[in-house]
Amino acid sequence: MNELTEATLRELQQKAEELYKNGSYLCSEAVFAVVNDYLGQPLPPEAVCIASGFPVGIGQAGCTCGALSGAIMAIGLKYGRRGPNQDNEKVLSLSKKLHDEFKETFGSTCCRVLIRDFTFGSPEHLEHCVRATGEATKMALEKL
């Protein structure tokens, strides 16, 4: 794991944005993949499949933003429990902080609320979700 300088943070944020924008991954997958890579791949790269059901508000249900879900999963990579009955206060506390920061930044954590002003699939929708993906990545990395 490299030192997280402002330049590194911005580079990783842009990497997540590009992975989403170019269609390599959807929001939750891009966030998770970038953080997993930054952490030295505690999980193999193909473990991004863990994040595959969260885009468009959990399986296209419009609920919790996939980028936020990916960021919460990414925090779990570092601070999540490794077995039963282990302490989980740190992961819960950091996840709550990330949730609150995301909500303050975007006004909601709900996908359908976040994209309601955009036609689904439009360039404006894409740019909004690219930004959310990048910001969620940054927020997660800042908490590691």
PDB file of N, CA and C in Angstrom, residues 41-96:
ATOM      1  N   GLN A  41      -4.333  -5.922  -3.057  1.00  0.00           N
ATOM      2  CA  GLN A  41      -5.199  -7.042  -3.445  1.00  0.00           C
ATOM      3  C   GLN A  41      -5.317  -8.103  -2.353  1.00  0.00           C
ATOM      4  N   PRO A  42      -5.927  -7.716  -1.204  1.00  0.00           N
ATOM      5  CA  PRO A  42      -6.209  -8.733  -0.197  1.00  0.00           C
ATOM      6  C   PRO A  42      -7.144  -9.810  -0.747  1.00  0.00           C
ATOM      7  N   LEU A  43      -7.903  -9.450  -1.752  1.00  0.00           N
ATOM      8  CA  LEU A  43      -8.724 -10.419  -2.484  1.00  0.00           C
ATOM      9  C   LEU A  43      -8.230 -10.443  -3.925  1.00  0.00           C
ATOM     10  N   PRO A  44      -8.309 -11.582  -4.605  1.00  0.00           N
ATOM     11  CA  PRO A  44      -7.877 -11.617  -6.002  1.00  0.00           C
ATOM     12  C   PRO A  44      -8.730 -10.676  -6.848  1.00  0.00           C
ATOM     13  N   PRO A  45      -8.179 -10.158  -7.951  1.00  0.00           N
ATOM     14  CA  PRO A  45      -8.917  -9.195  -8.771  1.00  0.00           C
ATOM     15  C   PRO A  45     -10.310  -9.662  -9.183  1.00  0.00           C
ATOM     16  N   GLU A  46     -10.474 -10.958  -9.419  1.00  0.00           N
ATOM     17  CA  GLU A  46     -11.795 -11.441  -9.833  1.00  0.00           C
ATOM     18  C   GLU A  46     -12.827 -11.366  -8.709  1.00  0.00           C
ATOM     19  N   ALA A  47     -12.394 -11.031  -7.505  1.00  0.00           N
ATOM     20  CA  ALA A  47     -13.337 -10.874  -6.388  1.00  0.00           C
ATOM     21  C   ALA A  47     -14.236  -9.653  -6.565  1.00  0.00           C
ATOM     22  N   VAL A  48     -13.982  -8.868  -7.612  1.00  0.00           N
ATOM     23  CA  VAL A  48     -14.871  -7.748  -7.908  1.00  0.00           C
ATOM     24  C   VAL A  48     -16.303  -8.243  -8.095  1.00  0.00           C
ATOM     25  N   CYS A  49     -16.459  -9.525  -8.360  1.00  0.00           N
ATOM     26  CA  CYS A  49     -17.805 -10.091  -8.522  1.00  0.00           C
ATOM     27  C   CYS A  49     -18.657  -9.880  -7.273  1.00  0.00           C
ATOM     28  N   ILE A  50     -18.012  -9.705  -6.124  1.00  0.00           N
ATOM     29  CA  ILE A  50     -18.735  -9.429  -4.879  1.00  0.00           C
ATOM     30  C   ILE A  50     -19.563  -8.152  -5.021  1.00  0.00           C
ATOM     31  N   ALA A  51     -19.054  -7.208  -5.795  1.00  0.00           N
ATOM     32  CA  ALA A  51     -19.699  -5.906  -5.947  1.00  0.00           C
ATOM     33  C   ALA A  51     -20.654  -5.837  -7.137  1.00  0.00           C
ATOM     34  N   SER A  52     -20.783  -6.902  -7.895  1.00  0.00           N
ATOM     35  CA  SER A  52     -21.531  -6.854  -9.153  1.00  0.00           C
ATOM     36  C   SER A  52     -23.037  -6.701  -9.013  1.00  0.00           C
ATOM     37  N   GLY A  53     -23.605  -7.025  -7.889  1.00  0.00           N
ATOM     38  CA  GLY A  53     -25.054  -6.921  -7.719  1.00  0.00           C
ATOM     39  C   GLY A  53     -25.544  -5.588  -7.200  1.00  0.00           C
ATOM     40  N   PHE A  54     -24.635  -4.649  -6.938  1.00  0.00           N
ATOM     41  CA  PHE A  54     -25.026  -3.401  -6.293  1.00  0.00           C
ATOM     42  C   PHE A  54     -25.321  -2.219  -7.220  1.00  0.00           C
ATOM     43  N   PRO A  55     -24.931  -2.230  -8.498  1.00  0.00           N
ATOM     44  CA  PRO A  55     -25.202  -1.076  -9.352  1.00  0.00           C
ATOM     45  C   PRO A  55     -26.693  -0.767  -9.505  1.00  0.00           C
ATOM     46  N   VAL A  56     -26.934   0.489  -9.813  1.00  0.00           N
ATOM     47  CA  VAL A  56     -28.274   1.038 -10.035  1.00  0.00           C
ATOM     48  C   VAL A  56     -29.152   0.755  -8.809  1.00  0.00           C
ATOM     49  N   GLY A  57     -28.556   0.997  -7.652  1.00  0.00           N
ATOM     50  CA  GLY A  57     -29.330   0.924  -6.422  1.00  0.00           C
ATOM     51  C   GLY A  57     -29.680  -0.478  -5.983  1.00  0.00           C
ATOM     52  N   ILE A  58     -28.728  -1.385  -6.024  1.00  0.00           N
ATOM     53  CA  ILE A  58     -28.855  -2.792  -5.654  1.00  0.00           C
ATOM     54  C   ILE A  58     -29.719  -3.521  -6.680  1.00  0.00           C
ATOM     55  N   GLY A  59     -29.048  -4.069  -7.658  1.00  0.00           N
ATOM     56  CA  GLY A  59     -29.729  -4.871  -8.671  1.00  0.00           C
ATOM     57  C   GLY A  59     -30.777  -4.120  -9.457  1.00  0.00           C
ATOM     58  N   GLN A  60     -30.536  -2.861  -9.727  1.00  0.00           N
ATOM     59  CA  GLN A  60     -31.437  -1.984 -10.485  1.00  0.00           C
ATOM     60  C   GLN A  60     -32.733  -1.668  -9.743  1.00  0.00           C
ATOM     61  N   ALA A  61     -32.737  -1.829  -8.422  1.00  0.00           N
ATOM     62  CA  ALA A  61     -33.931  -1.523  -7.628  1.00  0.00           C
ATOM     63  C   ALA A  61     -34.044  -0.040  -7.292  1.00  0.00           C
ATOM     64  N   GLY A  62     -32.973   0.726  -7.512  1.00  0.00           N
ATOM     65  CA  GLY A  62     -33.010   2.154  -7.251  1.00  0.00           C
ATOM     66  C   GLY A  62     -32.791   2.525  -5.795  1.00  0.00           C
ATOM     67  N   CYS A  63     -32.348   1.580  -4.995  1.00  0.00           N
ATOM     68  CA  CYS A  63     -32.148   1.854  -3.559  1.00  0.00           C
ATOM     69  C   CYS A  63     -30.762   2.458  -3.331  1.00  0.00           C
ATOM     70  N   THR A  64     -30.015   1.951  -2.397  1.00  0.00           N
ATOM     71  CA  THR A  64     -28.722   2.527  -2.036  1.00  0.00           C
ATOM     72  C   THR A  64     -27.798   2.612  -3.252  1.00  0.00           C
ATOM     73  N   CYS A  65     -27.197   3.781  -3.436  1.00  0.00           N
ATOM     74  CA  CYS A  65     -26.280   4.028  -4.548  1.00  0.00           C
ATOM     75  C   CYS A  65     -25.191   2.958  -4.587  1.00  0.00           C
ATOM     76  N   GLY A  66     -24.949   2.411  -5.758  1.00  0.00           N
ATOM     77  CA  GLY A  66     -23.934   1.383  -5.923  1.00  0.00           C
ATOM     78  C   GLY A  66     -22.534   1.863  -5.598  1.00  0.00           C
ATOM     79  N   ALA A  67     -22.224   3.112  -5.931  1.00  0.00           N
ATOM     80  CA  ALA A  67     -20.897   3.645  -5.612  1.00  0.00           C
ATOM     81  C   ALA A  67     -20.690   3.669  -4.100  1.00  0.00           C
ATOM     82  N   LEU A  68     -21.716   4.076  -3.371  1.00  0.00           N
ATOM     83  CA  LEU A  68     -21.642   4.070  -1.910  1.00  0.00           C
ATOM     84  C   LEU A  68     -21.497   2.643  -1.390  1.00  0.00           C
ATOM     85  N   SER A  69     -22.265   1.724  -1.934  1.00  0.00           N
ATOM     86  CA  SER A  69     -22.161   0.319  -1.517  1.00  0.00           C
ATOM     87  C   SER A  69     -20.759  -0.225  -1.764  1.00  0.00           C
ATOM     88  N   GLY A  70     -20.188   0.089  -2.918  1.00  0.00           N
ATOM     89  CA  GLY A  70     -18.827  -0.353  -3.223  1.00  0.00           C
ATOM     90  C   GLY A  70     -17.811   0.218  -2.254  1.00  0.00           C
ATOM     91  N   ALA A  71     -18.011   1.471  -1.867  1.00  0.00           N
ATOM     92  CA  ALA A  71     -17.099   2.114  -0.921  1.00  0.00           C
ATOM     93  C   ALA A  71     -17.190   1.478   0.464  1.00  0.00           C
ATOM     94  N   ILE A  72     -18.403   1.150   0.888  1.00  0.00           N
ATOM     95  CA  ILE A  72     -18.587   0.496   2.187  1.00  0.00           C
ATOM     96  C   ILE A  72     -17.933  -0.891   2.159  1.00  0.00           C
ATOM     97  N   MET A  73     -18.125  -1.632   1.065  1.00  0.00           N
ATOM     98  CA  MET A  73     -17.467  -2.938   0.940  1.00  0.00           C
ATOM     99  C   MET A  73     -15.949  -2.781   0.967  1.00  0.00           C
ATOM    100  N   ALA A  74     -15.451  -1.724   0.347  1.00  0.00           N
ATOM    101  CA  ALA A  74     -14.011  -1.483   0.311  1.00  0.00           C
ATOM    102  C   ALA A  74     -13.458  -1.210   1.709  1.00  0.00           C
ATOM    103  N   ILE A  75     -14.197  -0.479   2.516  1.00  0.00           N
ATOM    104  CA  ILE A  75     -13.768  -0.257   3.904  1.00  0.00           C
ATOM    105  C   ILE A  75     -13.707  -1.591   4.643  1.00  0.00           C
ATOM    106  N   GLY A  76     -14.663  -2.460   4.353  1.00  0.00           N
ATOM    107  CA  GLY A  76     -14.664  -3.781   4.960  1.00  0.00           C
ATOM    108  C   GLY A  76     -13.443  -4.609   4.593  1.00  0.00           C
ATOM    109  N   LEU A  77     -12.859  -4.353   3.409  1.00  0.00           N
ATOM    110  CA  LEU A  77     -11.644  -5.071   3.023  1.00  0.00           C
ATOM    111  C   LEU A  77     -10.535  -4.870   4.046  1.00  0.00           C
ATOM    112  N   LYS A  78     -10.445  -3.665   4.583  1.00  0.00           N
ATOM    113  CA  LYS A  78      -9.381  -3.376   5.547  1.00  0.00           C
ATOM    114  C   LYS A  78      -9.831  -3.611   6.980  1.00  0.00           C
ATOM    115  N   TYR A  79     -11.046  -3.210   7.312  1.00  0.00           N
ATOM    116  CA  TYR A  79     -11.453  -3.201   8.714  1.00  0.00           C
ATOM    117  C   TYR A  79     -12.548  -4.203   9.068  1.00  0.00           C
ATOM    118  N   GLY A  80     -13.024  -4.953   8.091  1.00  0.00           N
ATOM    119  CA  GLY A  80     -14.086  -5.910   8.364  1.00  0.00           C
ATOM    120  C   GLY A  80     -13.604  -7.095   9.188  1.00  0.00           C
ATOM    121  N   ARG A  81     -14.548  -7.790   9.766  1.00  0.00           N
ATOM    122  CA  ARG A  81     -14.231  -8.965  10.585  1.00  0.00           C
ATOM    123  C   ARG A  81     -13.598 -10.063   9.738  1.00  0.00           C
ATOM    124  N   ARG A  82     -12.711 -10.792  10.345  1.00  0.00           N
ATOM    125  CA  ARG A  82     -12.054 -11.921   9.695  1.00  0.00           C
ATOM    126  C   ARG A  82     -12.569 -13.255  10.232  1.00  0.00           C
ATOM    127  N   GLY A  83     -13.507 -13.179  11.161  1.00  0.00           N
ATOM    128  CA  GLY A  83     -14.077 -14.388  11.739  1.00  0.00           C
ATOM    129  C   GLY A  83     -15.206 -14.037  12.689  1.00  0.00           C
ATOM    130  N   PRO A  84     -15.925 -15.039  13.190  1.00  0.00           N
ATOM    131  CA  PRO A  84     -17.058 -14.786  14.074  1.00  0.00           C
ATOM    132  C   PRO A  84     -16.624 -14.151  15.395  1.00  0.00           C
ATOM    133  N   ASN A  85     -17.520 -13.378  15.946  1.00  0.00           N
ATOM    134  CA  ASN A  85     -17.366 -12.777  17.274  1.00  0.00           C
ATOM    135  C   ASN A  85     -16.219 -11.784  17.391  1.00  0.00           C
ATOM    136  N   GLN A  86     -15.682 -11.314  16.275  1.00  0.00           N
ATOM    137  CA  GLN A  86     -14.633 -10.297  16.325  1.00  0.00           C
ATOM    138  C   GLN A  86     -15.278  -8.919  16.401  1.00  0.00           C
ATOM    139  N   ASP A  87     -14.529  -7.981  16.939  1.00  0.00           N
ATOM    140  CA  ASP A  87     -15.018  -6.612  17.069  1.00  0.00           C
ATOM    141  C   ASP A  87     -15.259  -6.012  15.677  1.00  0.00           C
ATOM    142  N   ASN A  88     -16.356  -5.285  15.542  1.00  0.00           N
ATOM    143  CA  ASN A  88     -16.652  -4.640  14.262  1.00  0.00           C
ATOM    144  C   ASN A  88     -16.933  -3.151  14.422  1.00  0.00           C
ATOM    145  N   GLU A  89     -16.578  -2.594  15.572  1.00  0.00           N
ATOM    146  CA  GLU A  89     -16.879  -1.186  15.834  1.00  0.00           C
ATOM    147  C   GLU A  89     -16.204  -0.253  14.824  1.00  0.00           C
ATOM    148  N   LYS A  90     -14.953  -0.520  14.489  1.00  0.00           N
ATOM    149  CA  LYS A  90     -14.240   0.375  13.570  1.00  0.00           C
ATOM    150  C   LYS A  90     -14.888   0.384  12.189  1.00  0.00           C
ATOM    151  N   VAL A  91     -15.193  -0.792  11.643  1.00  0.00           N
ATOM    152  CA  VAL A  91     -15.800  -0.842  10.312  1.00  0.00           C
ATOM    153  C   VAL A  91     -17.176  -0.185  10.327  1.00  0.00           C
ATOM    154  N   LEU A  92     -17.937  -0.381  11.386  1.00  0.00           N
ATOM    155  CA  LEU A  92     -19.263   0.246  11.467  1.00  0.00           C
ATOM    156  C   LEU A  92     -19.148   1.761  11.579  1.00  0.00           C
ATOM    157  N   SER A  93     -18.226   2.233  12.404  1.00  0.00           N
ATOM    158  CA  SER A  93     -18.037   3.671  12.584  1.00  0.00           C
ATOM    159  C   SER A  93     -17.587   4.345  11.287  1.00  0.00           C
ATOM    160  N   LEU A  94     -16.612   3.749  10.617  1.00  0.00           N
ATOM    161  CA  LEU A  94     -16.124   4.330   9.361  1.00  0.00           C
ATOM    162  C   LEU A  94     -17.181   4.264   8.263  1.00  0.00           C
ATOM    163  N   SER A  95     -17.955   3.205   8.244  1.00  0.00           N
ATOM    164  CA  SER A  95     -19.031   3.079   7.254  1.00  0.00           C
ATOM    165  C   SER A  95     -20.083   4.153   7.465  1.00  0.00           C
ATOM    166  N   LYS A  96     -20.420   4.430   8.706  1.00  0.00           N
ATOM    167  CA  LYS A  96     -21.394   5.488   9.024  1.00  0.00           C
ATOM    168  C   LYS A  96     -20.849   6.847   8.604  1.00  0.00           C
TER     169      LYS A  96
END
